[in-house]
Amino acid sequence: MSPFPSDRLALGVDLGGTRLRAAAMTQTGEIVASAEMPTAAQGGPERILGDIVGLVKTVTDGISADAIVGLCVCAPGPLDARNGIALHIPTLPGFDDFPVAAVLGAKLPFPVSLENDGIAAAVAEWRYGAGRGVDNLVYMTVSTGIGGGVIADGRVLYGRMGMAGHIGHMSIRPDGNICPCGNAGCFEAYGSGTAFTARGRKAAAGRRESSLSGIADILHARDIFTAAKDGDGLARDLVAEEAEILGQGVRSLLHLYSPDLVVIGGGLSNAFDQLEGGIRAYISARALLPFREIPIRRAELGDLSGVVGTAALAFAHAHPEG
Ligand SMILES: [Zn+2]
């Protein structure tokens, strides 16, 4: 039974590097109001928190503050979720050791918490998306970078300072390509959409037999997937290589967390049907035997995963036993 009357709402805010989204949601996952705008990424924390307050006012228009159990904001990490402090957000200058929850909480009439965006998306898929009904889930987002979140034994795996699940920084190639984090050979430096696109641009240059060669300089991930669907050999090789790299990451995640299910979201999951076979083949060949049949599914909530997950977490924070 729900611990809250059905008219109670939680607010979710997804602070991303390019988009800022807010929503008001019921405990059954119904979004009753939402709003979004571009993130003023170079504007600094004061400007961005002002924009968040503006969006919150929009989505709570006509709703009594008493009906709102709380607000949770998600952002790229690393951040100290326990204390509501952004430690360092590479895409958002100025959020260094910045107390997001405390500063925002002083401006709003309800409790405010902060959460890693990968964990928020994992919770969204677990509660309302592709992972409904399981107790163990690994969520992996593959877009500009790679992030994630883990549900283990029916609860969110937080780790020290709420920082568990930075799966993009697993090392898969010691001494390999440099990752945006500064280390060499991270999963993100090979499997992200950014890395995939960079490989495509490099490979397409001078390959006249490929339809990609004419657009090598401006190539995007979706161009590679479209060309692969049309039978372009180079594009098909690039997609197969990407699927194998994602398989390498998923293999480690299966062995580390023993999930019932792996859910893949983010921009590259739009081409999940083209990647799934290659990921599956790698797992079937290379994972330990009892892990080979674990299902891998595409995320269901798309761009809404951040606001849905944070709103779900705001309910959980307001009623930890609920
Ligand atoms: Zn890294």
PDB file of C-alpha atoms and ligand atoms in Angstrom:
ATOM      1  CA  MET A   1       0.000   0.000   0.000  1.00  0.00           C
ATOM      2  CA  SER A   2       1.206   3.481  -0.799  1.00  0.00           C
ATOM      3  CA  PRO A   3       2.492   5.355   2.267  1.00  0.00           C
ATOM      4  CA  PHE A   4       1.174   8.617   0.818  1.00  0.00           C
ATOM      5  CA  PRO A   5      -2.372   9.806   0.033  1.00  0.00           C
ATOM      6  CA  SER A   6      -2.900   9.673  -3.719  1.00  0.00           C
ATOM      7  CA  ASP A   7      -2.969  13.447  -4.067  1.00  0.00           C
ATOM      8  CA  ARG A   8       0.613  13.840  -2.784  1.00  0.00           C
ATOM      9  CA  LEU A   9       3.233  14.747  -5.358  1.00  0.00           C
ATOM     10  CA  ALA A  10       7.010  14.620  -5.565  1.00  0.00           C
ATOM     11  CA  LEU A  11       9.149  16.866  -7.738  1.00  0.00           C
ATOM     12  CA  GLY A  12      11.982  15.627  -9.921  1.00  0.00           C
ATOM     13  CA  VAL A  13      14.616  17.822 -11.542  1.00  0.00           C
ATOM     14  CA  ASP A  14      17.129  16.564 -14.092  1.00  0.00           C
ATOM     15  CA  LEU A  15      20.092  18.910 -14.331  1.00  0.00           C
ATOM     16  CA  GLY A  16      21.906  17.797 -17.460  1.00  0.00           C
ATOM     17  CA  GLY A  17      24.759  19.363 -19.371  1.00  0.00           C
ATOM     18  CA  THR A  18      22.415  20.500 -22.149  1.00  0.00           C
ATOM     19  CA  ARG A  19      18.808  20.243 -20.868  1.00  0.00           C
ATOM     20  CA  LEU A  20      17.198  21.182 -17.573  1.00  0.00           C
ATOM     21  CA  ARG A  21      13.943  19.331 -16.884  1.00  0.00           C
ATOM     22  CA  ALA A  22      11.430  19.371 -14.034  1.00  0.00           C
ATOM     23  CA  ALA A  23       8.284  17.375 -13.340  1.00  0.00           C
ATOM     24  CA  ALA A  24       5.664  16.818 -10.662  1.00  0.00           C
ATOM     25  CA  MET A  25       4.752  13.140 -10.280  1.00  0.00           C
ATOM     26  CA  THR A  26       2.321  10.999  -8.294  1.00  0.00           C
ATOM     27  CA  GLN A  27       3.544   7.914  -6.476  1.00  0.00           C
ATOM     28  CA  THR A  28       2.061   5.722  -9.197  1.00  0.00           C
ATOM     29  CA  GLY A  29       4.376   7.382 -11.711  1.00  0.00           C
ATOM     30  CA  GLU A  30       1.916   9.724 -13.353  1.00  0.00           C
ATOM     31  CA  ILE A  31       3.518  12.995 -14.418  1.00  0.00           C
ATOM     32  CA  VAL A  32       0.979  15.746 -13.742  1.00  0.00           C
ATOM     33  CA  ALA A  33       3.125  18.672 -14.909  1.00  0.00           C
ATOM     34  CA  SER A  34       6.493  19.088 -16.587  1.00  0.00           C
ATOM     35  CA  ALA A  35       8.690  21.824 -18.012  1.00  0.00           C
ATOM     36  CA  GLU A  36      12.135  22.079 -19.538  1.00  0.00           C
ATOM     37  CA  MET A  37      14.660  24.524 -20.946  1.00  0.00           C
ATOM     38  CA  PRO A  38      18.258  24.560 -22.143  1.00  0.00           C
ATOM     39  CA  THR A  39      20.804  24.398 -19.322  1.00  0.00           C
ATOM     40  CA  ALA A  40      22.749  27.655 -19.013  1.00  0.00           C
ATOM     41  CA  ALA A  41      25.840  25.484 -18.616  1.00  0.00           C
ATOM     42  CA  GLN A  42      28.285  28.395 -18.578  1.00  0.00           C
ATOM     43  CA  GLY A  43      26.066  30.505 -16.327  1.00  0.00           C
ATOM     44  CA  GLY A  44      27.323  29.093 -13.034  1.00  0.00           C
ATOM     45  CA  PRO A  45      25.416  27.632 -10.088  1.00  0.00           C
ATOM     46  CA  GLU A  46      23.523  30.786  -9.127  1.00  0.00           C
ATOM     47  CA  ARG A  47      21.996  31.220 -12.595  1.00  0.00           C
ATOM     48  CA  ILE A  48      21.227  27.493 -12.933  1.00  0.00           C
ATOM     49  CA  LEU A  49      19.646  27.178  -9.487  1.00  0.00           C
ATOM     50  CA  GLY A  50      17.567  30.260 -10.330  1.00  0.00           C
ATOM     51  CA  ASP A  51      16.375  28.480 -13.482  1.00  0.00           C
ATOM     52  CA  ILE A  52      15.516  25.388 -11.416  1.00  0.00           C
ATOM     53  CA  VAL A  53      13.419  27.502  -9.039  1.00  0.00           C
ATOM     54  CA  GLY A  54      11.656  28.988 -12.078  1.00  0.00           C
ATOM     55  CA  LEU A  55      10.853  25.539 -13.520  1.00  0.00           C
ATOM     56  CA  VAL A  56       9.680  24.304 -10.116  1.00  0.00           C
ATOM     57  CA  LYS A  57       7.296  27.264  -9.883  1.00  0.00           C
ATOM     58  CA  THR A  58       5.961  26.389 -13.346  1.00  0.00           C
ATOM     59  CA  VAL A  59       5.291  22.728 -12.545  1.00  0.00           C
ATOM     60  CA  THR A  60       3.790  23.494  -9.131  1.00  0.00           C
ATOM     61  CA  ASP A  61       1.506  26.254 -10.376  1.00  0.00           C
ATOM     62  CA  GLY A  62      -1.833  25.851  -8.589  1.00  0.00           C
ATOM     63  CA  ILE A  63      -0.525  23.091  -6.291  1.00  0.00           C
ATOM     64  CA  SER A  64      -0.305  23.671  -2.538  1.00  0.00           C
ATOM     65  CA  ALA A  65       3.199  23.291  -1.059  1.00  0.00           C
ATOM     66  CA  ASP A  66       1.626  20.945   1.530  1.00  0.00           C
ATOM     67  CA  ALA A  67       0.843  18.459  -1.250  1.00  0.00           C
ATOM     68  CA  ILE A  68       4.521  18.154  -2.178  1.00  0.00           C
ATOM     69  CA  VAL A  69       6.620  15.623  -0.241  1.00  0.00           C
ATOM     70  CA  GLY A  70       9.932  16.939  -1.553  1.00  0.00           C
ATOM     71  CA  LEU A  71      12.212  17.655  -4.462  1.00  0.00           C
ATOM     72  CA  CYS A  72      15.159  15.643  -5.694  1.00  0.00           C
ATOM     73  CA  VAL A  73      17.660  16.939  -8.238  1.00  0.00           C
ATOM     74  CA  CYS A  74      19.912  14.692 -10.273  1.00  0.00           C
ATOM     75  CA  ALA A  75      23.137  15.784 -11.923  1.00  0.00           C
ATOM     76  CA  PRO A  76      26.185  14.146 -13.441  1.00  0.00           C
ATOM     77  CA  GLY A  77      28.694  13.159 -10.772  1.00  0.00           C
ATOM     78  CA  PRO A  78      30.759  12.757  -8.946  1.00  0.00           C
ATOM     79  CA  LEU A  79      28.699  14.217  -6.165  1.00  0.00           C
ATOM     80  CA  ASP A  80      28.219  13.596  -2.468  1.00  0.00           C
ATOM     81  CA  ALA A  81      24.571  12.559  -2.557  1.00  0.00           C
ATOM     82  CA  ARG A  82      24.424  11.959   1.184  1.00  0.00           C
ATOM     83  CA  ASN A  83      25.196  15.608   1.912  1.00  0.00           C
ATOM     84  CA  GLY A  84      23.682  17.095  -1.238  1.00  0.00           C
ATOM     85  CA  ILE A  85      27.009  18.465  -2.476  1.00  0.00           C
ATOM     86  CA  ALA A  86      28.192  18.528  -6.107  1.00  0.00           C
ATOM     87  CA  LEU A  87      31.898  17.696  -5.936  1.00  0.00           C
ATOM     88  CA  HIS A  88      32.833  18.420  -9.533  1.00  0.00           C
ATOM     89  CA  ILE A  89      30.672  18.423 -12.672  1.00  0.00           C
ATOM     90  CA  PRO A  90      32.901  18.588 -15.766  1.00  0.00           C
ATOM     91  CA  THR A  91      30.076  19.846 -18.023  1.00  0.00           C
ATOM     92  CA  LEU A  92      28.874  22.489 -15.539  1.00  0.00           C
ATOM     93  CA  PRO A  93      31.613  24.921 -14.505  1.00  0.00           C
ATOM     94  CA  GLY A  94      31.354  26.285 -10.966  1.00  0.00           C
ATOM     95  CA  PHE A  95      29.749  23.260  -9.336  1.00  0.00           C
ATOM     96  CA  ASP A  96      32.864  22.390  -7.367  1.00  0.00           C
ATOM     97  CA  ASP A  97      32.141  21.430  -3.762  1.00  0.00           C
ATOM     98  CA  PHE A  98      28.859  23.265  -4.225  1.00  0.00           C
ATOM     99  CA  PRO A  99      26.049  22.535  -1.700  1.00  0.00           C
ATOM    100  CA  VAL A 100      23.196  22.180  -4.212  1.00  0.00           C
ATOM    101  CA  ALA A 101      20.622  20.743  -1.795  1.00  0.00           C
ATOM    102  CA  ALA A 102      21.237  23.333   0.933  1.00  0.00           C
ATOM    103  CA  VAL A 103      21.235  26.359  -1.394  1.00  0.00           C
ATOM    104  CA  LEU A 104      18.151  25.177  -3.279  1.00  0.00           C
ATOM    105  CA  GLY A 105      16.422  24.121  -0.054  1.00  0.00           C
ATOM    106  CA  ALA A 106      16.759  27.688   1.263  1.00  0.00           C
ATOM    107  CA  LYS A 107      14.824  28.962  -1.757  1.00  0.00           C
ATOM    108  CA  LEU A 108      11.975  26.408  -1.720  1.00  0.00           C
ATOM    109  CA  PRO A 109       9.337  25.412   0.851  1.00  0.00           C
ATOM    110  CA  PHE A 110      10.024  21.652   0.821  1.00  0.00           C
ATOM    111  CA  PRO A 111      12.955  19.277   1.451  1.00  0.00           C
ATOM    112  CA  VAL A 112      15.560  19.092  -1.334  1.00  0.00           C
ATOM    113  CA  SER A 113      17.959  16.224  -2.025  1.00  0.00           C
ATOM    114  CA  LEU A 114      20.620  15.535  -4.639  1.00  0.00           C
ATOM    115  CA  GLU A 115      21.308  12.315  -6.520  1.00  0.00           C
ATOM    116  CA  ASN A 116      23.632  11.039  -9.216  1.00  0.00           C
ATOM    117  CA  ASP A 117      21.878  10.991 -12.601  1.00  0.00           C
ATOM    118  CA  GLY A 118      22.834   7.375 -13.292  1.00  0.00           C
ATOM    119  CA  ILE A 119      21.286   6.226 -10.023  1.00  0.00           C
ATOM    120  CA  ALA A 120      18.156   8.304 -10.706  1.00  0.00           C
ATOM    121  CA  ALA A 121      17.724   6.709 -14.139  1.00  0.00           C
ATOM    122  CA  ALA A 122      18.294   3.248 -12.649  1.00  0.00           C
ATOM    123  CA  VAL A 123      15.541   3.911 -10.099  1.00  0.00           C
ATOM    124  CA  ALA A 124      13.209   5.199 -12.827  1.00  0.00           C
ATOM    125  CA  GLU A 125      13.623   2.058 -14.937  1.00  0.00           C
ATOM    126  CA  TRP A 126      13.353  -0.149 -11.847  1.00  0.00           C
ATOM    127  CA  ARG A 127      10.165   1.458 -10.539  1.00  0.00           C
ATOM    128  CA  TYR A 128       8.364   2.418 -13.744  1.00  0.00           C
ATOM    129  CA  GLY A 129      10.284   1.167 -16.796  1.00  0.00           C
ATOM    130  CA  ALA A 130      12.076  -1.852 -18.233  1.00  0.00           C
ATOM    131  CA  GLY A 131      13.153  -3.159 -14.820  1.00  0.00           C
ATOM    132  CA  ARG A 132       9.796  -3.388 -13.050  1.00  0.00           C
ATOM    133  CA  GLY A 133       9.532  -6.369 -10.740  1.00  0.00           C
ATOM    134  CA  VAL A 134      13.194  -7.400 -10.411  1.00  0.00           C
ATOM    135  CA  ASP A 135      15.365  -7.104  -7.282  1.00  0.00           C
ATOM    136  CA  ASN A 136      18.720  -6.811  -9.030  1.00  0.00           C
ATOM    137  CA  LEU A 137      19.316  -4.492 -11.928  1.00  0.00           C
ATOM    138  CA  VAL A 138      22.214  -2.742 -13.603  1.00  0.00           C
ATOM    139  CA  TYR A 139      21.347   0.352 -15.595  1.00  0.00           C
ATOM    140  CA  MET A 140      23.860   1.672 -18.092  1.00  0.00           C
ATOM    141  CA  THR A 141      23.456   4.897 -20.041  1.00  0.00           C
ATOM    142  CA  VAL A 142      25.489   5.251 -23.217  1.00  0.00           C
ATOM    143  CA  SER A 143      25.491   8.740 -24.655  1.00  0.00           C
ATOM    144  CA  THR A 144      28.139  11.488 -24.567  1.00  0.00           C
ATOM    145  CA  GLY A 145      29.687   9.501 -21.724  1.00  0.00           C
ATOM    146  CA  ILE A 146      28.779   6.290 -19.930  1.00  0.00           C
ATOM    147  CA  GLY A 147      27.077   6.287 -16.547  1.00  0.00           C
ATOM    148  CA  GLY A 148      24.968   3.950 -14.560  1.00  0.00           C
ATOM    149  CA  GLY A 149      23.298   2.833 -11.403  1.00  0.00           C
ATOM    150  CA  VAL A 150      22.805  -0.440  -9.603  1.00  0.00           C
ATOM    151  CA  ILE A 151      19.818  -1.911  -7.780  1.00  0.00           C
ATOM    152  CA  ALA A 152      20.977  -4.799  -5.572  1.00  0.00           C
ATOM    153  CA  ASP A 153      18.829  -6.992  -3.324  1.00  0.00           C
ATOM    154  CA  GLY A 154      15.815  -4.743  -3.854  1.00  0.00           C
ATOM    155  CA  ARG A 155      17.487  -1.481  -2.920  1.00  0.00           C
ATOM    156  CA  VAL A 156      19.615   1.216  -4.460  1.00  0.00           C
ATOM    157  CA  LEU A 157      23.333   0.539  -4.166  1.00  0.00           C
ATOM    158  CA  TYR A 158      24.804   3.835  -2.949  1.00  0.00           C
ATOM    159  CA  GLY A 159      28.300   3.059  -1.707  1.00  0.00           C
ATOM    160  CA  ARG A 160      30.440   5.632   0.060  1.00  0.00           C
ATOM    161  CA  MET A 161      29.019   9.172  -0.408  1.00  0.00           C
ATOM    162  CA  GLY A 162      26.407   7.707  -2.787  1.00  0.00           C
ATOM    163  CA  MET A 163      29.023   7.328  -5.501  1.00  0.00           C
ATOM    164  CA  ALA A 164      28.569   3.670  -6.501  1.00  0.00           C
ATOM    165  CA  GLY A 165      27.913   2.863 -10.127  1.00  0.00           C
ATOM    166  CA  HIS A 166      30.400   5.069 -11.996  1.00  0.00           C
ATOM    167  CA  ILE A 167      30.636   2.246 -14.485  1.00  0.00           C
ATOM    168  CA  GLY A 168      32.014   4.408 -17.292  1.00  0.00           C
ATOM    169  CA  HIS A 169      35.330   4.505 -15.477  1.00  0.00           C
ATOM    170  CA  MET A 170      35.929   0.783 -15.254  1.00  0.00           C
ATOM    171  CA  SER A 171      39.278   0.186 -16.877  1.00  0.00           C
ATOM    172  CA  ILE A 172      38.943  -2.011 -19.951  1.00  0.00           C
ATOM    173  CA  ARG A 173      42.250  -1.138 -21.707  1.00  0.00           C
ATOM    174  CA  PRO A 174      45.067  -0.317 -19.307  1.00  0.00           C
ATOM    175  CA  ASP A 175      47.263   2.262 -21.090  1.00  0.00           C
ATOM    176  CA  GLY A 176      44.480   2.844 -23.647  1.00  0.00           C
ATOM    177  CA  ASN A 177      42.812   6.026 -24.895  1.00  0.00           C
ATOM    178  CA  ILE A 178      42.530   8.925 -22.484  1.00  0.00           C
ATOM    179  CA  CYS A 179      39.094   9.289 -20.862  1.00  0.00           C
ATOM    180  CA  PRO A 180      37.508  12.694 -20.111  1.00  0.00           C
ATOM    181  CA  CYS A 181      38.205  11.826 -16.442  1.00  0.00           C
ATOM    182  CA  GLY A 182      41.938  11.930 -17.159  1.00  0.00           C
ATOM    183  CA  ASN A 183      42.689   8.242 -16.795  1.00  0.00           C
ATOM    184  CA  ALA A 184      43.630   5.934 -19.625  1.00  0.00           C
ATOM    185  CA  GLY A 185      41.537   3.100 -20.958  1.00  0.00           C
ATOM    186  CA  CYS A 186      38.181   3.676 -19.256  1.00  0.00           C
ATOM    187  CA  PHE A 187      35.070   1.932 -20.610  1.00  0.00           C
ATOM    188  CA  GLU A 188      33.678   5.405 -21.423  1.00  0.00           C
ATOM    189  CA  ALA A 189      36.745   6.269 -23.535  1.00  0.00           C
ATOM    190  CA  TYR A 190      35.850   3.337 -25.831  1.00  0.00           C
ATOM    191  CA  GLY A 191      32.134   2.658 -25.548  1.00  0.00           C
ATOM    192  CA  SER A 192      30.545   6.124 -25.316  1.00  0.00           C
ATOM    193  CA  GLY A 193      28.716   7.755 -28.214  1.00  0.00           C
ATOM    194  CA  THR A 194      31.569  10.268 -28.338  1.00  0.00           C
ATOM    195  CA  ALA A 195      34.161   7.516 -28.764  1.00  0.00           C
ATOM    196  CA  PHE A 196      31.982   5.674 -31.296  1.00  0.00           C
ATOM    197  CA  THR A 197      31.565   8.834 -33.383  1.00  0.00           C
ATOM    198  CA  ALA A 198      35.295   9.615 -33.197  1.00  0.00           C
ATOM    199  CA  ARG A 199      36.140   6.101 -34.460  1.00  0.00           C
ATOM    200  CA  GLY A 200      33.610   6.531 -37.250  1.00  0.00           C
ATOM    201  CA  ARG A 201      35.054   9.872 -38.383  1.00  0.00           C
ATOM    202  CA  LYS A 202      38.581   8.508 -38.392  1.00  0.00           C
ATOM    203  CA  ALA A 203      37.654   5.298 -40.207  1.00  0.00           C
ATOM    204  CA  ALA A 204      35.424   6.991 -42.814  1.00  0.00           C
ATOM    205  CA  ALA A 205      38.034   9.477 -43.987  1.00  0.00           C
ATOM    206  CA  GLY A 206      39.398   8.234 -47.291  1.00  0.00           C
ATOM    207  CA  ARG A 207      37.155   5.156 -47.449  1.00  0.00           C
ATOM    208  CA  ARG A 208      35.557   6.042 -50.791  1.00  0.00           C
ATOM    209  CA  GLU A 209      33.599   2.807 -51.035  1.00  0.00           C
ATOM    210  CA  SER A 210      31.664   3.790 -47.890  1.00  0.00           C
ATOM    211  CA  SER A 211      28.700   6.161 -47.952  1.00  0.00           C
ATOM    212  CA  LEU A 212      30.193   7.670 -44.792  1.00  0.00           C
ATOM    213  CA  SER A 213      33.369   8.982 -46.461  1.00  0.00           C
ATOM    214  CA  GLY A 214      31.673  12.107 -47.852  1.00  0.00           C
ATOM    215  CA  ILE A 215      30.484  13.159 -44.397  1.00  0.00           C
ATOM    216  CA  ALA A 216      33.469  11.890 -42.398  1.00  0.00           C
ATOM    217  CA  ASP A 217      34.124  15.282 -40.780  1.00  0.00           C
ATOM    218  CA  ILE A 218      30.570  15.825 -39.584  1.00  0.00           C
ATOM    219  CA  LEU A 219      29.573  12.248 -38.931  1.00  0.00           C
ATOM    220  CA  HIS A 220      27.214  11.497 -36.021  1.00  0.00           C
ATOM    221  CA  ALA A 221      26.400   8.201 -34.372  1.00  0.00           C
ATOM    222  CA  ARG A 222      22.974   8.084 -36.024  1.00  0.00           C
ATOM    223  CA  ASP A 223      24.593   8.380 -39.498  1.00  0.00           C
ATOM    224  CA  ILE A 224      26.638   5.268 -38.797  1.00  0.00           C
ATOM    225  CA  PHE A 225      23.577   3.310 -37.635  1.00  0.00           C
ATOM    226  CA  THR A 226      21.562   4.436 -40.674  1.00  0.00           C
ATOM    227  CA  ALA A 227      24.358   3.479 -43.090  1.00  0.00           C
ATOM    228  CA  ALA A 228      24.744   0.113 -41.357  1.00  0.00           C
ATOM    229  CA  LYS A 229      21.037  -0.546 -41.847  1.00  0.00           C
ATOM    230  CA  ASP A 230      21.476   0.276 -45.527  1.00  0.00           C
ATOM    231  CA  GLY A 231      24.204  -2.360 -45.786  1.00  0.00           C
ATOM    232  CA  ASP A 232      27.314  -0.153 -45.741  1.00  0.00           C
ATOM    233  CA  GLY A 233      30.221  -2.456 -44.867  1.00  0.00           C
ATOM    234  CA  LEU A 234      32.292   0.066 -42.923  1.00  0.00           C
ATOM    235  CA  ALA A 235      29.268   1.196 -40.926  1.00  0.00           C
ATOM    236  CA  ARG A 236      28.379  -2.406 -40.114  1.00  0.00           C
ATOM    237  CA  ASP A 237      31.942  -3.025 -38.904  1.00  0.00           C
ATOM    238  CA  LEU A 238      31.794   0.089 -36.709  1.00  0.00           C
ATOM    239  CA  VAL A 239      28.478  -0.991 -35.180  1.00  0.00           C
ATOM    240  CA  ALA A 240      29.806  -4.508 -34.575  1.00  0.00           C
ATOM    241  CA  GLU A 241      32.897  -3.071 -32.885  1.00  0.00           C
ATOM    242  CA  GLU A 242      30.768  -0.806 -30.686  1.00  0.00           C
ATOM    243  CA  ALA A 243      28.533  -3.719 -29.694  1.00  0.00           C
ATOM    244  CA  GLU A 244      31.581  -5.779 -28.754  1.00  0.00           C
ATOM    245  CA  ILE A 245      32.975  -2.953 -26.590  1.00  0.00           C
ATOM    246  CA  LEU A 246      29.605  -2.582 -24.839  1.00  0.00           C
ATOM    247  CA  GLY A 247      29.632  -6.352 -24.386  1.00  0.00           C
ATOM    248  CA  GLN A 248      33.003  -6.108 -22.665  1.00  0.00           C
ATOM    249  CA  GLY A 249      31.568  -3.619 -20.200  1.00  0.00           C
ATOM    250  CA  VAL A 250      28.373  -5.581 -19.638  1.00  0.00           C
ATOM    251  CA  ARG A 251      30.355  -8.765 -19.031  1.00  0.00           C
ATOM    252  CA  SER A 252      32.176  -7.131 -16.111  1.00  0.00           C
ATOM    253  CA  LEU A 253      28.907  -5.698 -14.762  1.00  0.00           C
ATOM    254  CA  LEU A 254      27.279  -9.140 -14.826  1.00  0.00           C
ATOM    255  CA  HIS A 255      30.170 -10.634 -12.893  1.00  0.00           C
ATOM    256  CA  LEU A 256      30.316  -7.764 -10.383  1.00  0.00           C
ATOM    257  CA  TYR A 257      26.632  -7.359  -9.556  1.00  0.00           C
ATOM    258  CA  SER A 258      24.852 -10.518 -10.736  1.00  0.00           C
ATOM    259  CA  PRO A 259      21.779  -8.597 -11.920  1.00  0.00           C
ATOM    260  CA  ASP A 260      18.501 -10.207 -12.999  1.00  0.00           C
ATOM    261  CA  LEU A 261      18.516  -7.749 -15.861  1.00  0.00           C
ATOM    262  CA  VAL A 262      20.731  -5.178 -17.592  1.00  0.00           C
ATOM    263  CA  VAL A 263      18.956  -2.079 -18.921  1.00  0.00           C
ATOM    264  CA  ILE A 264      20.653   0.124 -21.500  1.00  0.00           C
ATOM    265  CA  GLY A 265      19.563   3.739 -21.963  1.00  0.00           C
ATOM    266  CA  GLY A 266      21.026   6.964 -23.345  1.00  0.00           C
ATOM    267  CA  GLY A 267      21.295   8.181 -26.940  1.00  0.00           C
ATOM    268  CA  LEU A 268      22.868   5.011 -28.322  1.00  0.00           C
ATOM    269  CA  SER A 269      19.987   2.923 -26.992  1.00  0.00           C
ATOM    270  CA  ASN A 270      17.944   4.396 -29.859  1.00  0.00           C
ATOM    271  CA  ALA A 271      19.859   1.857 -31.969  1.00  0.00           C
ATOM    272  CA  PHE A 272      19.519  -0.912 -29.389  1.00  0.00           C
ATOM    273  CA  ASP A 273      18.105  -3.312 -31.999  1.00  0.00           C
ATOM    274  CA  GLN A 274      21.342  -2.959 -33.999  1.00  0.00           C
ATOM    275  CA  LEU A 275      23.639  -3.386 -30.985  1.00  0.00           C
ATOM    276  CA  GLU A 276      21.793  -6.083 -29.052  1.00  0.00           C
ATOM    277  CA  GLY A 277      22.948  -9.043 -31.165  1.00  0.00           C
ATOM    278  CA  GLY A 278      26.624  -8.123 -30.877  1.00  0.00           C
ATOM    279  CA  ILE A 279      26.422  -7.489 -27.119  1.00  0.00           C
ATOM    280  CA  ARG A 280      24.573 -10.772 -26.669  1.00  0.00           C
ATOM    281  CA  ALA A 281      27.118 -12.674 -28.786  1.00  0.00           C
ATOM    282  CA  TYR A 282      30.013 -11.301 -26.740  1.00  0.00           C
ATOM    283  CA  ILE A 283      28.311 -12.221 -23.453  1.00  0.00           C
ATOM    284  CA  SER A 284      27.460 -15.694 -24.742  1.00  0.00           C
ATOM    285  CA  ALA A 285      31.065 -16.311 -25.714  1.00  0.00           C
ATOM    286  CA  ARG A 286      32.923 -14.605 -22.884  1.00  0.00           C
ATOM    287  CA  ALA A 287      30.901 -14.374 -19.666  1.00  0.00           C
ATOM    288  CA  LEU A 288      31.129 -17.079 -17.027  1.00  0.00           C
ATOM    289  CA  LEU A 289      28.651 -19.798 -17.891  1.00  0.00           C
ATOM    290  CA  PRO A 290      25.884 -19.015 -15.328  1.00  0.00           C
ATOM    291  CA  PHE A 291      25.809 -15.343 -16.466  1.00  0.00           C
ATOM    292  CA  ARG A 292      25.343 -15.894 -20.186  1.00  0.00           C
ATOM    293  CA  GLU A 293      21.546 -15.858 -20.361  1.00  0.00           C
ATOM    294  CA  ILE A 294      20.898 -12.701 -18.332  1.00  0.00           C
ATOM    295  CA  PRO A 295      18.457 -10.489 -20.298  1.00  0.00           C
ATOM    296  CA  ILE A 296      19.624  -7.165 -21.694  1.00  0.00           C
ATOM    297  CA  ARG A 297      16.843  -4.694 -22.469  1.00  0.00           C
ATOM    298  CA  ARG A 298      16.470  -1.231 -23.838  1.00  0.00           C
ATOM    299  CA  ALA A 299      15.410   1.460 -21.362  1.00  0.00           C
ATOM    300  CA  GLU A 300      11.775   2.538 -21.656  1.00  0.00           C
ATOM    301  CA  LEU A 301      11.675   6.032 -20.193  1.00  0.00           C
ATOM    302  CA  GLY A 302      14.030   7.882 -22.551  1.00  0.00           C
ATOM    303  CA  ASP A 303      14.525  11.563 -21.723  1.00  0.00           C
ATOM    304  CA  LEU A 304      12.133  11.280 -18.784  1.00  0.00           C
ATOM    305  CA  SER A 305      14.304   8.851 -16.806  1.00  0.00           C
ATOM    306  CA  GLY A 306      15.969  11.644 -14.794  1.00  0.00           C
ATOM    307  CA  VAL A 307      12.792  13.405 -13.653  1.00  0.00           C
ATOM    308  CA  VAL A 308      10.896  10.160 -13.036  1.00  0.00           C
ATOM    309  CA  GLY A 309      13.797   8.686 -11.043  1.00  0.00           C
ATOM    310  CA  THR A 310      14.353  11.798  -8.954  1.00  0.00           C
ATOM    311  CA  ALA A 311      10.640  12.157  -8.200  1.00  0.00           C
ATOM    312  CA  ALA A 312      10.581   8.484  -7.124  1.00  0.00           C
ATOM    313  CA  LEU A 313      13.614   9.163  -4.928  1.00  0.00           C
ATOM    314  CA  ALA A 314      11.949  12.234  -3.417  1.00  0.00           C
ATOM    315  CA  PHE A 315       9.102   9.943  -2.306  1.00  0.00           C
ATOM    316  CA  ALA A 316      11.647   7.450  -0.945  1.00  0.00           C
ATOM    317  CA  HIS A 317      13.584  10.158   0.926  1.00  0.00           C
ATOM    318  CA  ALA A 318      10.358  11.498   2.467  1.00  0.00           C
ATOM    319  CA  HIS A 319       9.368   8.054   3.649  1.00  0.00           C
ATOM    320  CA  PRO A 320      12.434   5.803   3.834  1.00  0.00           C
ATOM    321  CA  GLU A 321      10.453   2.733   4.877  1.00  0.00           C
ATOM    322  CA  GLY A 322       7.823   3.222   2.176  1.00  0.00           C
TER     323      GLY A 322
HETATM  324 ZN    ZN B   1      37.331   7.637 -16.987  1.00  0.00          ZN
END
